[in-house]
């Protein structure tokens, strides 16, 4: 009987097919076809370089197997197989001891990859994977509102989903999956798409069993022909009363600190603002009861007309959140990205970075990630801090979080 091995797998239900893992893998162990991203067991050396860049956590799945699942098998999956009961070798170790050994190896590998992504120490415990593709929750659309100006190019929607009497608990920073109805060009059901929740844990409307999403209508151009995004068009066109199949909730690390004195730096572009709306609203609803730490927001959009929630955001007082809004396509001003503004606010950012109560969150376009990290590095250098060790320490203590796509 061959010895059991720990096989690295990608959860097809959660994966948003962003290609990050394939780009990150240093030894080309990740590949994909039209359906799934998969890991080749014959190549993967469990270096775990791919784990922390994955925006959804779909990448961090493992099964103990005697014969690894082939690429062909993985390409066919709509969901991950259950962990099989493995027979033990005569005189061999116990399943428990073997699990422990494997966990040790994983912990070591995670450490090499810069530390496992951890939630803030004071975060509430999230519920995850309550509903799957085969057993989704059924939500009813309670509202669908455009939150960018009518004449602007970006059609971004605030969509409220009501779960009726189904239990669907979420925390700020978590995501849900949406299953677009119908089939793709090959007659297969559409993939689940992931969206960050934009409302706080007690609901879009406090103490109602509902939540909100921030969804941008995506259109890609191929050879001059416009192709509307399957899931985003479906969601943006929903009418009040329509029903939506939902999976999740997902995410157990990109969560907000419950500690009311924790300070937060939020850095986002476009719809990456969704989790920050949720976190800010949580703080706003609680602020009469508790003193709270400051929030510093860097938010990038093309113009004010295209910045989601521009109106309501402008009404929030500086005592709750300091807003640094940066615009890239104003007719009369040079382009400004979030990282440019951060460099202009060196003192404020550095003061927060020096405080061990500060948590940093980055969410939005993948392209901004490197620019923002360079800005943080430069700010640290100017203040005699070392960003490499500070970011490792922040990640280790659940105070540094990145979700880009
Ligand atoms: P740009 O005008 O260059 O596209 P979008 O509207 O596409 O969702 O983008 C949101 C904002 O993020 C826009 O202002 C966009 O600017 C900006 N952006 C694009 N690339 C980057 C990047 N690499 N770093 C920071 N911001 C970026």
Coordinates of C-alpha atoms and ligand atoms in Angstrom, one line a residue:
X1 CA 0.0 0.0 0.0
X2 CA 1.5 3.4 -0.9
X3 CA 2.1 5.9 1.9
X4 CA -0.5 8.6 2.3
X5 CA 0.4 12.1 1.1
X6 CA -1.1 15.5 1.6
X7 CA -2.4 16.8 -1.8
X8 CA -2.9 20.4 -2.4
X9 CA -6.2 21.2 -4.1
X10 CA -8.2 24.3 -5.2
X11 CA -11.9 24.6 -4.2
X12 CA -13.8 25.1 -7.5
X13 CA -16.8 26.4 -5.7
X14 CA -15.0 29.4 -4.2
X15 CA -12.3 30.0 -6.8
X16 CA -13.0 33.1 -8.9
X17 CA -10.5 32.1 -11.7
X18 CA -8.4 35.2 -11.3
X19 CA -5.2 33.4 -12.3
X20 CA -3.2 34.7 -9.3
X21 CA -2.2 31.2 -8.1
X22 CA -0.9 30.3 -11.6
X23 CA 1.0 33.5 -11.9
X24 CA 2.5 33.1 -8.4
X25 CA 3.5 29.4 -8.4
X26 CA 7.3 29.5 -8.9
X27 CA 7.4 25.9 -10.4
X28 CA 4.3 26.0 -12.6
X29 CA 2.4 23.4 -10.6
X30 CA -0.9 25.3 -11.1
X31 CA -2.7 25.0 -14.4
X32 CA -6.3 25.5 -15.6
X33 CA -8.7 24.6 -18.3
X34 CA -12.0 26.4 -19.2
X35 CA -13.6 25.1 -16.0
X36 CA -11.1 24.8 -13.1
X37 CA -7.8 25.9 -11.7
X38 CA -6.0 22.8 -10.4
X39 CA -2.7 21.8 -8.8
X40 CA -0.5 19.1 -10.3
X41 CA 0.5 16.8 -7.4
X42 CA 3.5 15.5 -9.4
X43 CA 5.0 19.1 -9.4
X44 CA 3.7 20.8 -6.3
X45 CA 6.3 21.0 -3.5
X46 CA 4.0 22.7 -0.9
X47 CA 6.1 25.8 -0.9
X48 CA 2.8 27.7 -0.2
X49 CA 3.9 30.8 -2.1
X50 CA 0.4 30.8 -3.7
X51 CA -1.6 30.7 -0.4
X52 CA -1.6 34.3 0.8
X53 CA -2.0 36.1 -2.6
X54 CA -5.3 34.1 -3.3
X55 CA -8.1 36.5 -2.8
X56 CA -10.7 34.0 -1.7
X57 CA -8.9 31.2 0.2
X58 CA -10.0 28.7 -2.4
X59 CA -6.3 27.8 -2.8
X60 CA -5.8 26.6 0.8
X61 CA -7.4 23.1 0.6
X62 CA -5.7 19.8 1.4
X63 CA -6.7 16.1 1.3
X64 CA -4.7 13.2 2.7
X65 CA -4.7 10.6 -0.1
X66 CA -3.0 7.4 -1.1
X67 CA -3.3 8.1 -4.8
X68 CA -3.3 11.8 -5.8
X69 CA -6.3 13.1 -7.8
X70 CA -5.2 13.5 -11.4
X71 CA -5.5 16.8 -13.3
X72 CA -8.4 15.2 -15.4
X73 CA -10.3 14.4 -12.2
X74 CA -9.8 17.9 -10.8
X75 CA -10.9 19.5 -14.1
X76 CA -14.3 17.7 -13.8
X77 CA -15.1 18.8 -10.2
X78 CA -17.9 21.2 -9.3
X79 CA -17.0 20.8 -5.6
X80 CA -14.1 19.3 -3.6
X81 CA -14.4 15.7 -2.7
X82 CA -14.8 14.9 1.0
X83 CA -11.7 13.7 2.9
X84 CA -11.8 9.9 2.4
X85 CA -11.4 7.6 5.4
X86 CA -8.0 6.0 4.9
X87 CA -7.1 2.6 6.2
X88 CA -4.1 2.6 8.4
X89 CA -1.0 0.4 7.7
X90 CA -0.7 -2.5 10.1
X91 CA 1.5 -1.3 12.9
X92 CA 1.4 2.2 11.4
X93 CA 0.7 5.5 13.3
X94 CA -2.8 6.7 14.1
X95 CA -4.7 9.0 11.8
X96 CA -4.5 11.7 14.4
X97 CA -0.7 11.5 14.7
X98 CA -0.4 11.6 11.0
X99 CA -2.7 14.7 10.8
X100 CA -0.6 16.4 13.4
X101 CA 2.6 15.6 11.5
X102 CA 1.1 17.0 8.3
X103 CA -0.1 20.1 10.2
X104 CA 3.4 20.7 11.5
X105 CA 4.7 20.5 7.9
X106 CA 2.1 22.9 6.8
X107 CA 2.8 25.3 9.6
X108 CA 6.4 25.3 8.7
X109 CA 5.6 25.9 5.0
X110 CA 3.2 28.7 5.9
X111 CA 5.9 30.3 8.0
X112 CA 8.3 30.2 5.0
X113 CA 5.7 31.9 2.9
X114 CA 5.6 34.9 5.2
X115 CA 3.3 33.6 7.8
X116 CA -0.2 32.2 7.6
X117 CA -2.9 34.8 7.0
X118 CA -4.6 35.3 10.4
X119 CA -7.7 37.2 11.4
X120 CA -7.3 40.2 13.8
X121 CA -6.9 38.9 17.4
X122 CA -10.1 40.5 18.5
X123 CA -12.2 39.5 15.4
X124 CA -15.5 37.7 16.0
X125 CA -15.6 34.0 14.9
X126 CA -17.0 33.8 11.3
X127 CA -19.4 31.2 10.0
X128 CA -18.2 29.8 6.7
X129 CA -19.5 27.4 4.0
X130 CA -23.0 27.1 5.4
X131 CA -24.4 26.9 1.9
X132 CA -22.9 25.2 -1.2
X133 CA -23.6 25.0 -4.8
X134 CA -25.5 21.8 -4.4
X135 CA -27.5 23.3 -1.4
X136 CA -27.5 27.1 -1.9
X137 CA -29.5 29.6 0.1
X138 CA -32.3 31.4 -1.8
X139 CA -32.2 35.2 -1.3
X140 CA -34.9 37.7 -2.5
X141 CA -33.8 41.0 -4.0
X142 CA -35.0 43.8 -1.7
X143 CA -33.5 46.6 -3.8
X144 CA -31.1 47.4 -6.6
X145 CA -29.8 51.0 -6.7
X146 CA -27.3 52.6 -8.9
X147 CA -24.6 54.3 -6.7
X148 CA -22.6 56.0 -9.4
X149 CA -24.0 59.0 -11.3
X150 CA -26.4 58.1 -14.1
X151 CA -24.3 59.7 -16.8
X152 CA -21.0 58.2 -15.7
X153 CA -19.3 55.3 -17.4
X154 CA -19.2 53.0 -14.4
X155 CA -22.5 51.3 -13.6
X156 CA -22.1 50.3 -10.0
X157 CA -25.0 48.9 -8.0
X158 CA -25.9 48.6 -4.4
X159 CA -27.9 45.3 -4.2
X160 CA -29.8 44.3 -1.1
X161 CA -30.5 40.6 -0.6
X162 CA -33.0 39.3 2.0
X163 CA -32.6 35.8 3.4
X164 CA -36.1 35.5 4.8
X165 CA -36.1 32.8 7.5
X166 CA -32.8 31.2 6.4
X167 CA -29.9 31.8 8.7
X168 CA -27.1 33.5 6.8
X169 CA -24.7 35.1 9.3
X170 CA -21.9 37.3 7.9
X171 CA -19.1 39.5 9.4
X172 CA -17.7 42.6 7.8
X173 CA -15.0 41.6 5.3
X174 CA -16.6 38.2 4.4
X175 CA -17.9 37.4 0.9
X176 CA -20.7 35.4 -0.5
X177 CA -21.0 33.4 -3.8
X178 CA -23.7 34.0 -6.4
X179 CA -24.7 31.3 -8.8
X180 CA -25.8 32.9 -12.1
X181 CA -28.7 31.0 -13.6
X182 CA -28.3 29.1 -16.9
X183 CA -25.4 27.4 -18.6
X184 CA -22.2 28.6 -20.5
X185 CA -21.5 28.1 -24.1
X186 CA -20.5 24.5 -23.5
X187 CA -23.8 23.8 -21.7
X188 CA -22.2 23.6 -18.2
X189 CA -23.6 25.6 -15.2
X190 CA -21.9 28.9 -14.7
X191 CA -19.2 29.2 -12.0
X192 CA -20.0 30.7 -8.7
X193 CA -18.8 34.4 -8.5
X194 CA -17.7 35.9 -5.2
X195 CA -18.7 39.3 -3.9
X196 CA -17.7 41.1 -0.7
X197 CA -20.5 42.0 1.6
X198 CA -21.0 45.7 1.9
X199 CA -23.2 45.8 5.0
X200 CA -22.3 45.2 8.7
X201 CA -23.1 42.0 10.6
X202 CA -26.5 43.1 11.8
X203 CA -27.7 43.7 8.2
X204 CA -28.1 46.4 5.7
X205 CA -31.1 47.4 7.7
X206 CA -30.2 46.8 11.3
X207 CA -31.7 43.6 12.6
X208 CA -33.1 42.5 9.3
X209 CA -32.0 39.3 7.8
X210 CA -30.4 41.0 4.8
X211 CA -27.1 42.1 3.4
X212 CA -25.9 44.3 0.6
X213 CA -23.3 43.9 -2.3
X214 CA -21.5 46.4 -4.4
X215 CA -21.5 45.2 -8.0
X216 CA -19.9 46.8 -11.1
X217 CA -21.3 45.9 -14.5
X218 CA -18.3 44.4 -16.3
X219 CA -18.0 44.6 -20.0
X220 CA -14.9 43.3 -21.9
X221 CA -14.0 44.2 -25.4
X222 CA -12.7 41.5 -27.7
X223 CA -11.8 42.5 -31.2
X224 CA -14.0 45.6 -30.9
X225 CA -17.0 43.5 -29.7
X226 CA -18.5 44.1 -26.3
X227 CA -19.0 41.1 -24.0
X228 CA -21.1 41.7 -20.9
X229 CA -19.9 39.9 -17.8
X230 CA -22.2 36.9 -17.1
X231 CA -22.6 37.4 -13.3
X232 CA -22.3 41.1 -13.1
X233 CA -24.9 41.7 -15.8
X234 CA -27.2 39.2 -14.1
X235 CA -26.9 41.0 -10.7
X236 CA -27.0 44.5 -12.1
X237 CA -30.2 43.7 -14.0
X238 CA -32.0 42.1 -11.0
X239 CA -35.4 43.5 -10.0
X240 CA -37.0 43.8 -6.6
X241 CA -38.5 40.4 -5.7
X242 CA -36.2 38.3 -8.0
X243 CA -34.6 35.3 -6.3
X244 CA -30.9 34.6 -6.2
X245 CA -29.0 31.4 -5.4
X246 CA -26.3 32.2 -2.9
X247 CA -23.3 30.1 -1.4
X248 CA -21.0 30.8 1.5
X249 CA -20.4 32.8 3.6
X250 CA -16.6 32.7 2.8
X251 CA -13.5 34.2 4.4
X252 CA -12.0 33.7 7.8
X253 CA -9.1 36.2 7.9
X254 CA -10.1 39.5 6.1
X255 CA -12.2 40.5 9.2
X256 CA -12.4 43.6 11.3
X257 CA -11.1 43.9 14.8
X258 CA -13.9 43.9 17.4
X259 CA -11.6 45.9 19.7
X260 CA -13.2 49.4 19.6
X261 CA -9.9 51.1 20.1
X262 CA -8.2 49.3 17.1
X263 CA -7.2 51.8 14.4
X264 CA -7.7 51.0 10.8
X265 CA -6.0 52.1 7.5
X266 CA -8.3 51.2 4.6
X267 CA -6.9 51.3 1.0
X268 CA -9.2 50.6 -1.9
X269 CA -10.2 51.2 -5.5
X270 CA -13.7 51.1 -6.9
X271 CA -15.9 48.2 -5.7
X272 CA -13.0 47.2 -3.4
X273 CA -14.7 49.7 -1.0
X274 CA -17.5 47.2 -0.2
X275 CA -15.8 45.6 2.9
X276 CA -14.8 49.1 4.1
X277 CA -18.4 50.3 3.9
X278 CA -19.4 47.3 6.0
X279 CA -16.6 48.0 8.6
X280 CA -17.3 51.7 8.7
X281 CA -21.0 51.2 9.1
X282 CA -20.3 48.8 12.0
X283 CA -18.2 51.4 13.7
X284 CA -20.8 54.1 13.0
X285 CA -23.6 52.1 14.5
X286 CA -21.6 51.4 17.7
X287 CA -20.0 54.7 18.2
X288 CA -22.5 56.1 20.6
X289 CA -21.8 53.2 22.9
X290 CA -18.0 53.0 22.7
X291 CA -15.0 55.2 22.1
X292 CA -13.3 54.1 18.9
X293 CA -10.0 54.1 17.2
X294 CA -9.5 56.2 14.1
X295 CA -10.1 55.1 10.5
X296 CA -8.0 56.5 7.7
X297 CA -9.4 55.7 4.2
X298 CA -7.6 56.0 0.9
X299 CA -10.1 55.5 -1.9
X300 CA -9.3 55.7 -5.6
X301 CA -11.8 56.1 -8.5
X302 CA -11.8 57.7 -11.9
X303 CA -14.0 60.7 -10.9
X304 CA -16.3 61.6 -8.0
X305 CA -19.2 60.6 -10.3
X306 CA -17.8 57.1 -10.5
X307 CA -16.8 56.6 -6.9
X308 CA -19.4 54.3 -5.3
X309 CA -21.3 55.7 -2.3
X310 CA -19.7 59.2 -2.9
X311 CA -22.7 61.1 -1.5
X312 CA -23.2 59.1 1.8
X313 CA -19.4 58.8 2.3
X314 CA -19.0 62.6 2.1
X315 CA -21.5 62.9 4.9
X316 CA -19.5 60.8 7.4
X317 CA -17.7 63.0 9.9
X318 CA -13.9 63.1 10.2
X319 CA -14.3 62.0 13.8
X320 CA -15.4 58.6 12.4
X321 CA -13.4 58.3 9.2
X322 CA -10.7 60.5 7.6
X323 CA -11.3 60.3 3.8
X324 CA -8.5 60.7 1.3
X325 CA -10.3 60.4 -2.1
X326 CA -8.1 60.2 -5.2
X327 CA -9.2 60.6 -8.7
X328 CA -7.5 59.4 -11.8
X329 CA -9.5 61.0 -14.7
X330 CA -10.4 64.5 -13.7
X331 CA -10.3 66.8 -16.7
X332 CA -8.4 69.6 -14.9
X333 CA -6.1 67.6 -12.6
X334 CA -3.2 65.2 -13.0
X335 CA -4.0 61.5 -12.4
X336 CA -3.7 60.5 -8.8
X337 CA -3.7 57.0 -7.4
X338 CA -4.2 55.9 -3.8
X339 CA -0.5 55.2 -3.5
X340 CA 0.3 58.8 -4.6
X341 CA -1.9 60.2 -1.9
X342 CA -0.4 57.9 0.7
X343 CA 3.0 59.4 0.0
X344 CA 1.5 62.8 0.5
X345 CA 0.2 61.7 4.0
X346 CA 3.4 60.2 5.2
X347 CA 3.2 61.5 8.7
X348 CA -0.4 60.3 9.4
X349 CA 0.3 56.9 7.9
X350 CA 3.6 56.5 9.7
X351 CA 2.1 57.5 13.0
X352 CA -0.6 54.8 12.6
X353 CA 2.0 52.2 11.5
X354 CA 4.0 52.8 14.6
X355 CA 0.9 52.0 16.7
X356 CA 0.5 48.3 17.5
X357 CA -3.3 48.7 17.5
X358 CA -3.3 49.6 13.8
X359 CA -4.7 47.2 11.2
X360 CA -4.1 47.7 7.5
X361 CA -6.5 46.5 4.8
X362 CA -6.0 46.7 1.0
X363 CA -8.9 45.8 -1.3
X364 CA -9.5 46.3 -5.0
X365 CA -7.6 46.2 -8.3
X366 CA -4.7 43.8 -8.3
X367 CA -2.6 46.4 -10.1
X368 CA -2.6 48.7 -7.1
X369 CA -1.1 46.1 -4.7
X370 CA 2.5 46.6 -5.7
X371 CA 2.2 50.4 -5.8
X372 CA 0.6 50.5 -2.3
X373 CA 3.2 48.2 -0.9
X374 CA 6.0 50.3 -2.4
X375 CA 4.4 53.4 -0.8
X376 CA 4.2 51.7 2.6
X377 CA 7.9 50.7 2.2
X378 CA 8.9 54.2 1.3
X379 CA 6.9 55.8 4.2
X380 CA 8.6 53.3 6.6
X381 CA 12.1 54.0 5.2
X382 CA 11.6 57.7 5.8
X383 CA 10.6 57.1 9.4
X384 CA 13.4 54.6 10.2
X385 CA 11.0 51.6 10.1
X386 CA 11.6 48.4 8.2
X387 CA 8.5 47.5 6.2
X388 CA 9.6 43.9 5.6
X389 CA 9.7 43.1 9.3
X390 CA 6.8 45.3 10.2
X391 CA 4.5 43.8 7.6
X392 CA 5.6 40.3 8.6
X393 CA 4.8 41.1 12.2
X394 CA 1.5 42.7 11.3
X395 CA 0.5 39.7 9.2
X396 CA 1.5 37.4 12.0
X397 CA -0.7 39.3 14.4
X398 CA -3.7 39.5 12.0
X399 CA -3.2 43.2 11.3
X400 CA -2.3 43.2 7.6
X401 CA -4.8 42.0 5.0
X402 CA -4.9 42.1 1.2
X403 CA -7.7 41.1 -1.1
X404 CA -7.2 42.1 -4.7
X405 CA -8.6 40.7 -8.0
Ligands
LIG1 P1 -7.4 54.5 -14.1 O1 -8.0 55.8 -14.5 O2 -5.9 54.5 -14.5 O3 -8.1 53.3 -14.6 P2 -11.9 51.2 -12.0 O4 -12.8 52.4 -12.2 O5 -11.4 50.6 -13.3 O6 -12.6 50.2 -11.1 O7 -10.6 51.7 -11.2 C1 -10.7 52.4 -10.0 C2 -9.6 53.3 -9.9 O8 -8.3 52.6 -9.7 C3 -9.4 54.2 -11.1 O9 -9.1 55.5 -10.6 C4 -8.2 53.6 -11.7 O10 -7.4 54.5 -12.5 C5 -7.4 53.2 -10.5 N1 -6.2 52.3 -10.8 C6 -6.0 51.6 -12.0 N2 -4.8 51.0 -11.9 C7 -4.3 51.3 -10.7 C8 -3.0 51.0 -10.0 N3 -2.1 50.2 -10.6 N4 -2.8 51.5 -8.8 C9 -3.7 52.3 -8.2 N5 -4.9 52.6 -8.8 C10 -5.2 52.1 -10.0

